[in-house]
Short mmCIF file of C-alpha atoms and ligand atoms in Angstrom, two decimals:
data_model
loop_
_atom_site.label_atom_id
_atom_site.label_comp_id
_atom_site.label_asym_id
_atom_site.label_seq_id
_atom_site.Cartn_x
_atom_site.Cartn_y
_atom_site.Cartn_z
CA MET A 1 26.55 299.16 3.98
CA ASP A 2 28.46 301.06 6.62
CA ASN A 3 31.15 303.58 5.81
CA THR A 4 34.01 301.12 6.12
CA GLU A 5 32.42 298.70 3.72
CA VAL A 6 31.52 301.38 1.22
CA TRP A 7 35.05 302.71 1.24
CA LYS A 8 36.54 299.27 0.92
CA LYS A 9 34.46 298.74 -2.17
CA VAL A 10 35.49 302.09 -3.61
CA LEU A 11 39.15 301.29 -2.96
CA THR A 12 38.83 298.00 -4.75
CA ASP A 13 37.29 299.73 -7.76
CA LEU A 14 39.99 302.37 -7.70
CA GLU A 15 42.72 299.82 -7.49
CA LEU A 16 41.49 298.25 -10.69
CA ASN A 17 41.25 301.56 -12.49
CA ILE A 18 44.30 303.61 -11.69
CA SER A 19 48.00 302.90 -11.80
CA ARG A 20 49.52 300.84 -9.05
CA ALA A 21 51.83 303.67 -8.01
CA SER A 22 49.01 306.20 -7.83
CA TYR A 23 46.97 303.84 -5.82
CA ILE A 24 49.72 303.21 -3.33
CA THR A 25 50.62 306.85 -3.09
CA TRP A 26 47.24 308.50 -2.92
CA MET A 27 44.75 306.02 -1.58
CA ARG A 28 46.67 304.82 1.39
CA ASN A 29 45.34 306.07 4.73
CA THR A 30 42.14 307.41 3.30
CA SER A 31 38.78 306.58 4.75
CA LEU A 32 35.13 307.48 4.50
CA ALA A 33 34.23 309.57 7.53
CA SER A 34 30.53 310.05 6.81
CA LYS A 35 27.91 310.13 4.09
CA GLU A 36 25.07 312.27 5.30
CA ASN A 37 22.59 314.24 3.18
CA GLY A 38 24.20 313.04 -0.01
CA VAL A 39 27.62 314.43 0.92
CA ALA A 40 30.46 311.98 1.41
CA ILE A 41 33.33 313.17 3.58
CA VAL A 42 36.57 311.43 2.77
CA ASN A 43 39.44 311.67 5.23
CA VAL A 44 42.88 312.10 3.75
CA PRO A 45 46.25 312.25 5.51
CA SER A 46 47.67 315.54 4.15
CA ALA A 47 46.95 318.79 2.36
CA PHE A 48 48.89 317.55 -0.59
CA SER A 49 46.80 314.44 -0.97
CA LYS A 50 43.62 316.48 -0.50
CA GLU A 51 44.58 318.68 -3.40
CA TRP A 52 45.54 315.71 -5.48
CA LEU A 53 42.34 313.77 -4.88
CA GLU A 54 40.24 316.85 -5.57
CA ASN A 55 41.99 317.62 -8.81
CA LYS A 56 42.78 314.24 -10.23
CA PHE A 57 40.56 311.59 -8.82
CA ASN A 58 37.39 313.35 -7.77
CA LYS A 59 35.32 312.20 -10.71
CA LEU A 60 36.38 308.62 -10.37
CA ILE A 61 35.91 308.57 -6.62
CA LEU A 62 32.44 310.08 -6.93
CA LYS A 63 31.51 307.55 -9.55
CA PHE A 64 32.59 304.59 -7.45
CA LEU A 65 30.99 306.05 -4.34
CA ARG A 66 27.71 306.34 -6.21
CA ASP A 67 28.04 302.81 -7.50
CA ALA A 68 28.31 301.65 -3.92
CA CYS A 69 25.74 304.01 -2.48
CA SER A 70 23.44 305.82 -4.88
CA GLU A 71 22.36 308.63 -2.51
CA ILE A 72 25.79 310.23 -2.63
CA LYS A 73 25.84 313.36 -4.77
CA GLU A 74 29.00 315.08 -3.72
CA VAL A 75 32.41 314.35 -2.19
CA ARG A 76 34.46 316.52 0.12
CA TYR A 77 37.93 315.82 1.33
CA GLU A 78 39.07 316.57 4.82
CA ILE A 79 42.51 316.31 6.30
CA SER A 80 42.68 314.03 9.26
CA LEU A 81 45.93 312.86 10.68
CA SER A 82 44.62 310.47 13.22
CA LYS A 83 41.76 308.58 11.71
CA HIS A 84 43.16 305.72 9.77
CA ILE A 85 41.10 302.69 9.15
CA PRO A 86 43.45 299.76 9.22
CA THR A 87 41.77 297.41 6.80
CA PRO A 88 42.48 299.12 3.48
CA SER A 89 46.15 299.61 4.22
CA ILE A 90 46.57 295.97 5.01
CA VAL A 91 45.16 295.13 1.64
CA LEU A 92 47.64 297.58 0.20
CA LYS A 93 50.67 296.22 1.94
CA LYS A 94 49.76 292.75 0.85
CA LYS A 95 49.53 293.71 -2.77
CA TYR A 96 52.62 295.78 -2.57
CA HIS A 97 54.41 292.84 -1.12
CA THR A 98 53.71 290.57 -4.02
CA GLU A 99 55.82 292.86 -6.17
CA GLU A 100 58.93 291.65 -4.42
CA PRO A 101 61.05 289.03 -6.15
CA ALA A 102 59.49 285.63 -6.68
CA ILE A 103 62.08 284.06 -4.45
CA ASN A 104 60.44 285.82 -1.56
CA GLU A 105 57.13 284.15 -2.27
CA PHE A 106 58.98 280.92 -2.51
CA GLN A 107 60.55 281.60 0.83
CA GLU A 108 57.20 282.38 2.40
CA LYS A 109 55.68 279.21 1.05
CA LEU A 110 58.55 277.28 2.50
CA LEU A 111 58.01 279.02 5.78
CA GLU A 112 54.39 278.02 5.80
CA THR A 113 54.86 274.38 4.95
CA SER A 114 57.29 273.12 7.52
CA VAL A 115 56.85 275.70 10.17
CA ASP A 116 56.21 274.73 13.77
CA SER A 117 52.64 275.84 14.27
CA LYS A 118 53.03 276.59 17.94
CA THR A 119 55.94 278.97 17.63
CA ASN A 120 55.93 279.83 13.91
CA LEU A 121 59.60 278.92 13.83
CA HIS A 122 61.13 277.23 10.82
CA PRO A 123 64.01 274.81 11.42
CA ARG A 124 65.80 276.01 8.30
CA TYR A 125 66.90 279.22 9.96
CA THR A 126 69.72 278.44 12.32
CA ILE A 127 72.25 280.62 14.04
CA GLU A 128 74.95 278.23 12.83
CA SER A 129 74.11 278.92 9.20
CA TYR A 130 74.03 282.66 9.74
CA VAL A 131 77.15 284.17 8.23
CA VAL A 132 78.61 287.05 10.22
CA GLY A 133 80.54 289.98 8.78
CA GLY A 134 81.05 293.66 9.36
CA SER A 135 77.57 294.52 8.16
CA ASN A 136 75.72 292.43 10.75
CA GLN A 137 78.24 292.10 13.55
CA LEU A 138 76.39 294.21 16.07
CA ALA A 139 73.04 292.57 15.38
CA TYR A 140 74.67 289.18 15.72
CA ALA A 141 76.38 290.08 19.01
CA ALA A 142 73.10 291.38 20.43
CA SER A 143 71.40 288.16 19.34
CA GLN A 144 74.03 286.05 21.07
CA ALA A 145 73.56 288.02 24.27
CA VAL A 146 69.83 287.41 24.09
CA ILE A 147 70.31 283.71 23.43
CA LYS A 148 72.51 283.43 26.53
CA ASN A 149 70.21 285.39 28.77
CA PRO A 150 66.76 286.02 27.38
CA GLY A 151 65.14 289.07 28.91
CA MET A 152 68.12 290.00 31.03
CA THR A 153 70.62 291.81 28.84
CA TYR A 154 69.03 293.93 26.17
CA ASN A 155 65.30 294.35 26.06
CA PRO A 156 63.91 294.86 23.54
CA ILE A 157 66.38 294.31 20.76
CA PHE A 158 65.45 296.18 17.65
CA ILE A 159 67.12 295.02 14.45
CA TYR A 160 66.68 297.01 11.28
CA GLY A 161 67.88 296.83 7.70
CA GLY A 162 66.74 296.66 4.07
CA VAL A 163 65.01 293.85 2.24
CA GLY A 164 66.79 290.54 1.97
CA LEU A 165 69.62 291.33 4.36
CA GLY A 166 68.84 288.63 6.89
CA LYS A 167 66.47 290.04 9.51
CA THR A 168 63.98 287.21 9.39
CA HIS A 169 66.77 284.66 9.35
CA LEU A 170 68.37 286.14 12.45
CA LEU A 171 65.09 286.50 14.36
CA GLN A 172 64.07 282.97 13.57
CA ALA A 173 67.54 281.69 14.44
CA ILE A 174 67.40 283.31 17.88
CA GLY A 175 64.02 281.68 18.46
CA ASN A 176 65.23 278.28 17.30
CA LYS A 177 68.33 278.39 19.47
CA ILE A 178 66.45 279.42 22.59
CA LYS A 179 63.90 276.74 21.93
CA GLU A 180 66.70 274.21 21.68
CA VAL A 181 68.37 275.30 24.92
CA GLN A 182 65.22 275.94 26.93
CA PRO A 183 62.46 273.80 25.43
CA ASN A 184 59.97 274.76 28.11
CA LEU A 185 59.84 278.43 27.24
CA ASN A 186 56.74 279.69 25.53
CA LEU A 187 57.97 281.35 22.32
CA LEU A 188 56.25 283.04 19.45
CA TYR A 189 57.45 284.46 16.17
CA ILE A 190 54.94 286.58 14.28
CA SER A 191 55.04 289.27 11.62
CA SER A 192 53.40 292.54 12.52
CA GLU A 193 51.04 292.09 9.59
CA ARG A 194 49.71 288.88 11.05
CA PHE A 195 49.56 290.42 14.45
CA THR A 196 47.47 293.26 13.03
CA MET A 197 45.15 290.79 11.40
CA GLU A 198 44.71 288.95 14.67
CA VAL A 199 43.88 292.17 16.45
CA ILE A 200 41.31 293.11 13.83
CA ASN A 201 39.69 289.70 13.98
CA ALA A 202 39.67 289.72 17.76
CA ILE A 203 37.98 293.10 17.79
CA ARG A 204 35.39 291.84 15.34
CA ASP A 205 34.78 288.65 17.29
CA LYS A 206 34.98 290.40 20.65
CA THR A 207 37.81 288.14 21.76
CA ILE A 208 40.42 290.75 22.42
CA ASP A 209 40.85 289.69 26.05
CA LYS A 210 41.58 286.17 24.97
CA LEU A 211 44.14 287.42 22.50
CA LYS A 212 45.84 289.52 25.14
CA ASP A 213 45.79 286.60 27.50
CA GLU A 214 47.63 284.42 25.02
CA TYR A 215 50.25 287.01 24.25
CA THR A 216 50.95 287.90 27.84
CA LYS A 217 51.78 284.25 28.52
CA LYS A 218 54.79 284.37 26.21
CA ASP A 219 58.31 284.15 27.53
CA LEU A 220 59.75 285.38 24.28
CA LEU A 221 57.96 287.42 21.65
CA ILE A 222 59.51 287.99 18.25
CA ILE A 223 57.81 290.51 15.99
CA ASP A 224 59.09 290.72 12.42
CA ASP A 225 58.66 293.72 10.13
CA ILE A 226 57.17 296.03 12.72
CA GLN A 227 56.96 298.83 10.13
CA PHE A 228 53.58 297.47 9.06
CA ILE A 229 51.89 298.62 12.24
CA SER A 230 52.54 302.21 11.24
CA GLY A 231 49.29 304.11 11.23
CA LYS A 232 47.31 301.26 12.77
CA GLU A 233 46.36 302.78 16.05
CA LYS A 234 44.32 300.04 17.59
CA THR A 235 47.00 297.48 16.85
CA GLN A 236 49.65 299.75 18.31
CA GLU A 237 47.60 300.21 21.43
CA GLU A 238 47.20 296.47 21.98
CA PHE A 239 50.82 295.89 21.21
CA PHE A 240 51.83 298.58 23.69
CA HIS A 241 49.98 296.83 26.50
CA ILE A 242 51.39 293.44 25.64
CA PHE A 243 54.85 294.94 25.33
CA ASN A 244 54.69 296.57 28.75
CA PHE A 245 53.30 293.50 30.40
CA LEU A 246 56.10 291.29 29.08
CA TYR A 247 58.78 293.90 29.58
CA ASP A 248 57.89 294.41 33.22
CA ARG A 249 58.31 290.69 33.76
CA ASN A 250 61.70 290.54 32.05
CA LYS A 251 60.34 288.60 29.10
CA GLN A 252 62.45 289.06 26.00
CA ILE A 253 61.05 291.01 23.07
CA ILE A 254 62.75 291.01 19.69
CA ILE A 255 61.68 293.34 16.92
CA SER A 256 62.75 293.86 13.33
CA SER A 257 61.99 296.69 10.98
CA ASP A 258 63.05 297.97 7.59
CA ARG A 259 64.13 301.23 9.19
CA GLN A 260 65.11 302.61 12.56
CA PRO A 261 62.45 303.61 15.10
CA LYS A 262 62.82 307.30 14.55
CA ALA A 263 62.18 306.92 10.83
CA LEU A 264 58.96 304.95 11.26
CA PRO A 265 56.08 307.17 10.22
CA LEU A 266 52.83 307.18 12.15
CA LEU A 267 54.23 305.34 15.10
CA GLU A 268 53.00 306.43 18.48
CA GLU A 269 55.62 308.24 20.48
CA ARG A 270 55.27 305.95 23.47
CA LEU A 271 56.01 302.90 21.34
CA ARG A 272 58.91 304.63 19.66
CA SER A 273 60.51 305.44 22.97
CA ARG A 274 60.02 301.84 24.12
CA PHE A 275 61.77 300.60 20.98
CA GLU A 276 64.58 303.01 21.57
CA GLY A 277 64.93 301.94 25.17
CA GLY A 278 66.73 298.67 24.45
CA MET A 279 69.42 297.79 21.97
CA ILE A 280 69.17 299.00 18.39
CA ALA A 281 71.33 297.26 15.81
CA ASP A 282 71.38 297.66 12.07
CA ILE A 283 72.14 295.18 9.33
CA GLY A 284 73.78 296.65 6.24
CA SER A 285 74.74 295.30 2.86
CA PRO A 286 77.35 292.53 2.98
CA ASP A 287 80.87 293.22 1.76
CA PHE A 288 82.62 291.18 -0.91
CA GLU A 289 84.23 288.65 1.42
CA MET A 290 80.97 288.02 3.19
CA ARG A 291 79.16 287.58 -0.10
CA MET A 292 81.74 284.98 -1.10
CA VAL A 293 81.27 283.04 2.14
CA ILE A 294 77.49 283.14 1.84
CA LEU A 295 77.59 281.97 -1.77
CA LYS A 296 79.93 279.11 -0.96
CA ASN A 297 77.89 278.00 2.04
CA LYS A 298 74.63 278.09 0.18
CA ALA A 299 76.11 276.33 -2.83
CA GLN A 300 77.29 273.57 -0.55
CA GLU A 301 73.85 273.32 1.02
CA LYS A 302 72.30 273.03 -2.41
CA LYS A 303 75.03 270.69 -3.57
CA ILE A 304 76.05 272.89 -6.46
CA GLN A 305 79.69 272.79 -7.48
CA LEU A 306 81.11 275.92 -8.99
CA GLU A 307 84.56 277.14 -9.96
CA GLU A 308 86.16 279.83 -7.84
CA GLU A 309 85.94 282.31 -10.72
CA ILE A 310 82.17 281.85 -10.87
CA PHE A 311 81.80 282.57 -7.19
CA THR A 312 83.96 285.65 -7.62
CA PHE A 313 81.93 286.78 -10.59
CA LEU A 314 78.63 286.42 -8.73
CA ALA A 315 79.93 288.04 -5.55
CA MET A 316 81.32 290.98 -7.52
CA ASN A 317 78.13 291.59 -9.42
CA ILE A 318 75.35 290.89 -6.97
CA GLN A 319 76.03 293.36 -4.25
CA LYS A 320 72.92 294.54 -2.67
CA ASN A 321 71.22 291.75 -0.92
CA ILE A 322 71.59 288.22 0.23
CA ARG A 323 68.26 287.07 -1.07
CA GLU A 324 69.48 287.90 -4.58
CA LEU A 325 72.68 285.94 -4.05
CA GLU A 326 70.61 282.97 -3.05
CA GLY A 327 68.26 283.59 -5.95
CA ALA A 328 71.19 283.40 -8.36
CA LEU A 329 72.14 279.99 -7.01
CA ASN A 330 68.56 278.83 -7.37
CA ILE A 331 68.57 279.91 -10.99
CA ILE A 332 71.85 278.11 -11.59
CA GLN A 333 70.47 275.01 -9.94
CA ALA A 334 67.33 275.04 -12.01
CA LYS A 335 69.13 275.73 -15.26
CA TYR A 336 72.21 273.56 -15.10
CA SER A 337 71.29 270.72 -12.79
CA ASN A 338 71.83 268.10 -15.48
CA GLN A 339 75.14 269.45 -16.65
CA GLU A 340 78.46 268.29 -15.34
CA GLU A 341 80.49 271.43 -15.65
CA ILE A 342 79.23 274.98 -15.66
CA THR A 343 81.39 277.54 -17.37
CA LEU A 344 81.85 281.19 -16.52
CA ALA A 345 80.71 282.11 -20.02
CA GLN A 346 77.37 280.40 -19.44
CA ILE A 347 76.93 282.15 -16.12
CA LYS A 348 77.78 285.50 -17.66
CA LYS A 349 75.20 284.92 -20.33
CA SER A 350 72.53 283.86 -17.84
CA PHE A 351 73.05 286.87 -15.64
CA ASN A 352 73.53 289.36 -18.38
CA ASP A 353 70.66 291.64 -17.45
CA LEU A 354 71.17 291.23 -13.74
CA ILE A 355 74.65 292.64 -13.83
CA LYS A 356 74.48 295.33 -16.45
CA SER A 357 75.41 298.52 -14.71
CA PRO A 358 72.04 300.19 -14.31
CA LYS A 359 73.43 303.73 -14.31
CA LYS A 360 74.51 303.40 -17.91
CA ALA A 361 71.30 301.92 -19.15
CA ILE A 362 68.83 304.62 -18.28
CA SER A 363 67.96 307.69 -20.27
CA LEU A 364 66.31 311.07 -19.92
CA LYS A 365 63.26 309.61 -21.62
CA GLN A 366 62.90 306.81 -19.11
CA ILE A 367 63.12 309.20 -16.22
CA ILE A 368 60.44 311.46 -17.64
CA LYS A 369 58.21 308.54 -18.48
CA SER A 370 58.53 306.90 -15.08
CA VAL A 371 57.81 310.10 -13.18
CA CYS A 372 54.84 311.01 -15.40
CA ASP A 373 53.41 307.50 -15.15
CA PHE A 374 53.79 307.56 -11.44
CA TYR A 375 51.94 310.82 -10.99
CA ASP A 376 49.55 310.20 -13.85
CA ILE A 377 50.38 313.34 -15.79
CA GLU A 378 50.95 314.00 -19.47
CA ASP A 379 54.57 314.56 -20.31
CA ASN A 380 53.88 317.56 -22.54
CA THR A 381 52.46 319.56 -19.63
CA LEU A 382 55.91 319.39 -18.06
CA LEU A 383 57.52 321.52 -20.68
CA GLN A 384 54.85 324.21 -20.53
CA LYS A 385 54.62 327.02 -18.05
CA ASN A 386 52.20 324.97 -16.05
CA ARG A 387 52.26 325.95 -12.41
CA ARG A 388 49.80 323.42 -11.08
CA LYS A 389 51.34 322.00 -7.95
CA GLU A 390 51.27 318.42 -9.13
CA VAL A 391 52.98 319.31 -12.39
CA SER A 392 55.66 321.47 -10.84
CA MET A 393 56.36 318.84 -8.23
CA ALA A 394 56.78 316.18 -10.90
CA ARG A 395 59.03 318.52 -12.86
CA GLN A 396 61.21 319.08 -9.83
CA ILE A 397 61.45 315.38 -9.20
CA ILE A 398 62.57 314.82 -12.77
CA MET A 399 65.23 317.47 -12.35
CA TYR A 400 66.33 315.76 -9.19
CA PHE A 401 66.67 312.42 -10.95
CA LEU A 402 68.53 313.93 -13.90
CA ARG A 403 71.09 315.32 -11.51
CA GLU A 404 71.23 312.41 -9.09
CA GLU A 405 71.16 309.52 -11.53
CA LEU A 406 72.57 310.94 -14.77
CA ARG A 407 74.79 313.71 -13.38
CA TYR A 408 73.53 316.17 -15.99
CA SER A 409 74.71 319.77 -15.60
CA TYR A 410 72.17 322.24 -14.26
CA PRO A 411 72.01 324.34 -17.46
CA TYR A 412 71.42 321.17 -19.48
CA ILE A 413 68.66 320.05 -17.10
CA GLY A 414 66.97 323.44 -17.39
CA GLN A 415 67.22 323.34 -21.14
CA LYS A 416 65.74 319.83 -21.37
CA LEU A 417 62.72 320.79 -19.31
CA GLY A 418 61.24 323.51 -21.44
CA GLY A 419 64.19 325.92 -21.55
CA ARG A 420 64.29 326.86 -17.91
CA ASP A 421 67.10 328.71 -16.20
CA HIS A 422 69.89 326.75 -14.51
CA THR A 423 69.00 328.34 -11.15
CA THR A 424 65.57 326.71 -11.40
CA ALA A 425 67.25 323.34 -11.79
CA ILE A 426 69.55 323.96 -8.83
CA HIS A 427 66.63 325.03 -6.69
CA ALA A 428 64.59 321.97 -7.68
CA TYR A 429 67.41 319.54 -7.00
CA LYS A 430 68.16 320.98 -3.57
CA LYS A 431 64.53 321.22 -2.60
CA ILE A 432 63.71 317.62 -3.43
CA LYS A 433 66.90 316.34 -1.84
CA LYS A 434 66.04 318.13 1.37
CA GLU A 435 62.39 317.06 1.35
CA ILE A 436 63.35 313.41 0.92
CA GLU A 437 65.33 313.65 4.12
CA ASN A 438 62.39 315.00 6.05
CA ASP A 439 59.46 313.24 4.46
CA ILE A 440 59.36 309.50 4.63
CA ASN A 441 56.43 309.31 2.20
CA LEU A 442 58.30 311.23 -0.44
CA GLU A 443 61.32 309.05 0.14
CA GLU A 444 59.18 306.02 -0.52
CA GLU A 445 57.72 307.55 -3.67
CA ILE A 446 61.18 308.37 -4.95
CA ASN A 447 62.28 304.81 -4.31
CA LEU A 448 59.26 303.43 -6.11
CA ILE A 449 59.93 305.67 -9.08
CA LYS A 450 63.57 304.70 -9.07
CA GLN A 451 62.62 301.04 -9.19
CA LYS A 452 60.45 301.81 -12.19
CA ILE A 453 63.18 303.73 -13.95
CA TYR A 454 65.60 300.87 -13.61
CA SER A 455 63.17 298.06 -14.24
P1 ADP B 1 64.98 290.02 5.42
O1 ADP B 1 64.08 289.43 6.46
O2 ADP B 1 65.94 291.02 6.00
O3 ADP B 1 64.27 290.56 4.23
P2 ADP B 1 65.85 287.29 5.12
O4 ADP B 1 66.18 286.95 6.52
O5 ADP B 1 64.58 286.78 4.58
O6 ADP B 1 65.93 288.87 4.90
O7 ADP B 1 67.07 286.82 4.21
C1 ADP B 1 66.97 286.53 2.84
C2 ADP B 1 67.69 285.24 2.51
O8 ADP B 1 69.07 285.41 2.72
C3 ADP B 1 67.25 284.11 3.40
O9 ADP B 1 67.18 282.95 2.64
C4 ADP B 1 68.36 283.99 4.44
O10 ADP B 1 68.52 282.66 4.88
C5 ADP B 1 69.57 284.49 3.68
N1 ADP B 1 70.50 285.21 4.56
C6 ADP B 1 70.39 286.50 4.94
N2 ADP B 1 71.41 286.86 5.72
C7 ADP B 1 72.20 285.77 5.85
C8 ADP B 1 73.43 285.52 6.54
N3 ADP B 1 74.05 286.47 7.24
N4 ADP B 1 73.94 284.30 6.43
C9 ADP B 1 73.34 283.34 5.72
N5 ADP B 1 72.18 283.51 5.04
C10 ADP B 1 71.61 284.71 5.10
MG1 MG B 2 62.01 289.38 6.54
#
């Protein structure tokens, strides 16, 4: 077995043996650099992860390495910023993805079944059914400009926003409209994950020229969820060439991402500056009025009749994302389809857990448990004078959450974490808050932990 295969096998074993969060946090962007003279060199992305793997996972990693390749007697970890092997992180992203709401899977299935195989466009997503409000006005205006004049107004357009806010819908809608107006154009919609997979396969099959050839024939290229090419150098390189080729010929490129270009980690500078060279538009969370319109439109589509007070109730309580609004209607449809009239009381009962204010429901205990689970540490070590970096980091994160989520006073936070001084709590809170702003990985960890706390 070569190094890539060995490491892939080790990662699979690890995935089955450690917590999901640990796996995502610590095993991403690792690779096996060499295994000579019984010493395996594992590349890791940072000093922090090096320390962590050495202290927490060394035994396990060595065991699985030896299972895969019995000559290995020792493991060393080396920091390497540039050498990421793409395959494992694709596996990761995939898995990670399945943790999103079931409705998303449903949506993807739907996308697969009636999608136009030449363009990957699904007729369901139209610009006419796209509701416009303050939160997506700019993105919508940019899209209209592109529809009128592909390649001539803004190129590329880069649309970013959180999960379920309508990026895919808008991208697909632009594609569908252009296809309708100019049926002869050669269009393609693709997610960056699929693009990455194609690049990997083409490299393996030595058909990369053919791949490039196909892509450079496009008149319009739509790439969804570009964040997944972070850290995948070869894919970025190929994409860069395709991008330039199309751009130079005034072919329209449309990109979406879950965050703005400057916040994308491990993205080559030259790509970043290309992304920033066109129009950047964000999509935010919809306001109340927009949520009402979306609910009413979708209910009509699904032929569900609801009283005004039910719409109001749903729009008031489901605030964050449009996919959830739609999900609520799907639940109502499934549950009450054979009932003539649906009452507000029934709806309230059905959505009881969905709408409970999460801030009230969580406790100190849950925060401690979630953080400890996430970092795989025992909660009693937190209260001791343990200065191991991993423990003190976890402690600081707990302090941060106690302040941020529960609004505890600093003296109380100090007291709850082994009788520490209030200045320690202040320091911890400020430190973590600042680090989150500068470190996208930490930000992601904090978000994952937060999801756990509230789940
Ligand atoms: P994202 O790609 O940003 O995660 P999607 O485009 O998949 O979000 O949107 C999630 C669901 O919400 C889809 O079913 C989509 O049709 C719907 N949706 C999102 N934004 C709008 C909008 N402005 N108007 C109508 N439907 C929307
Ligand atoms: Mg999407």
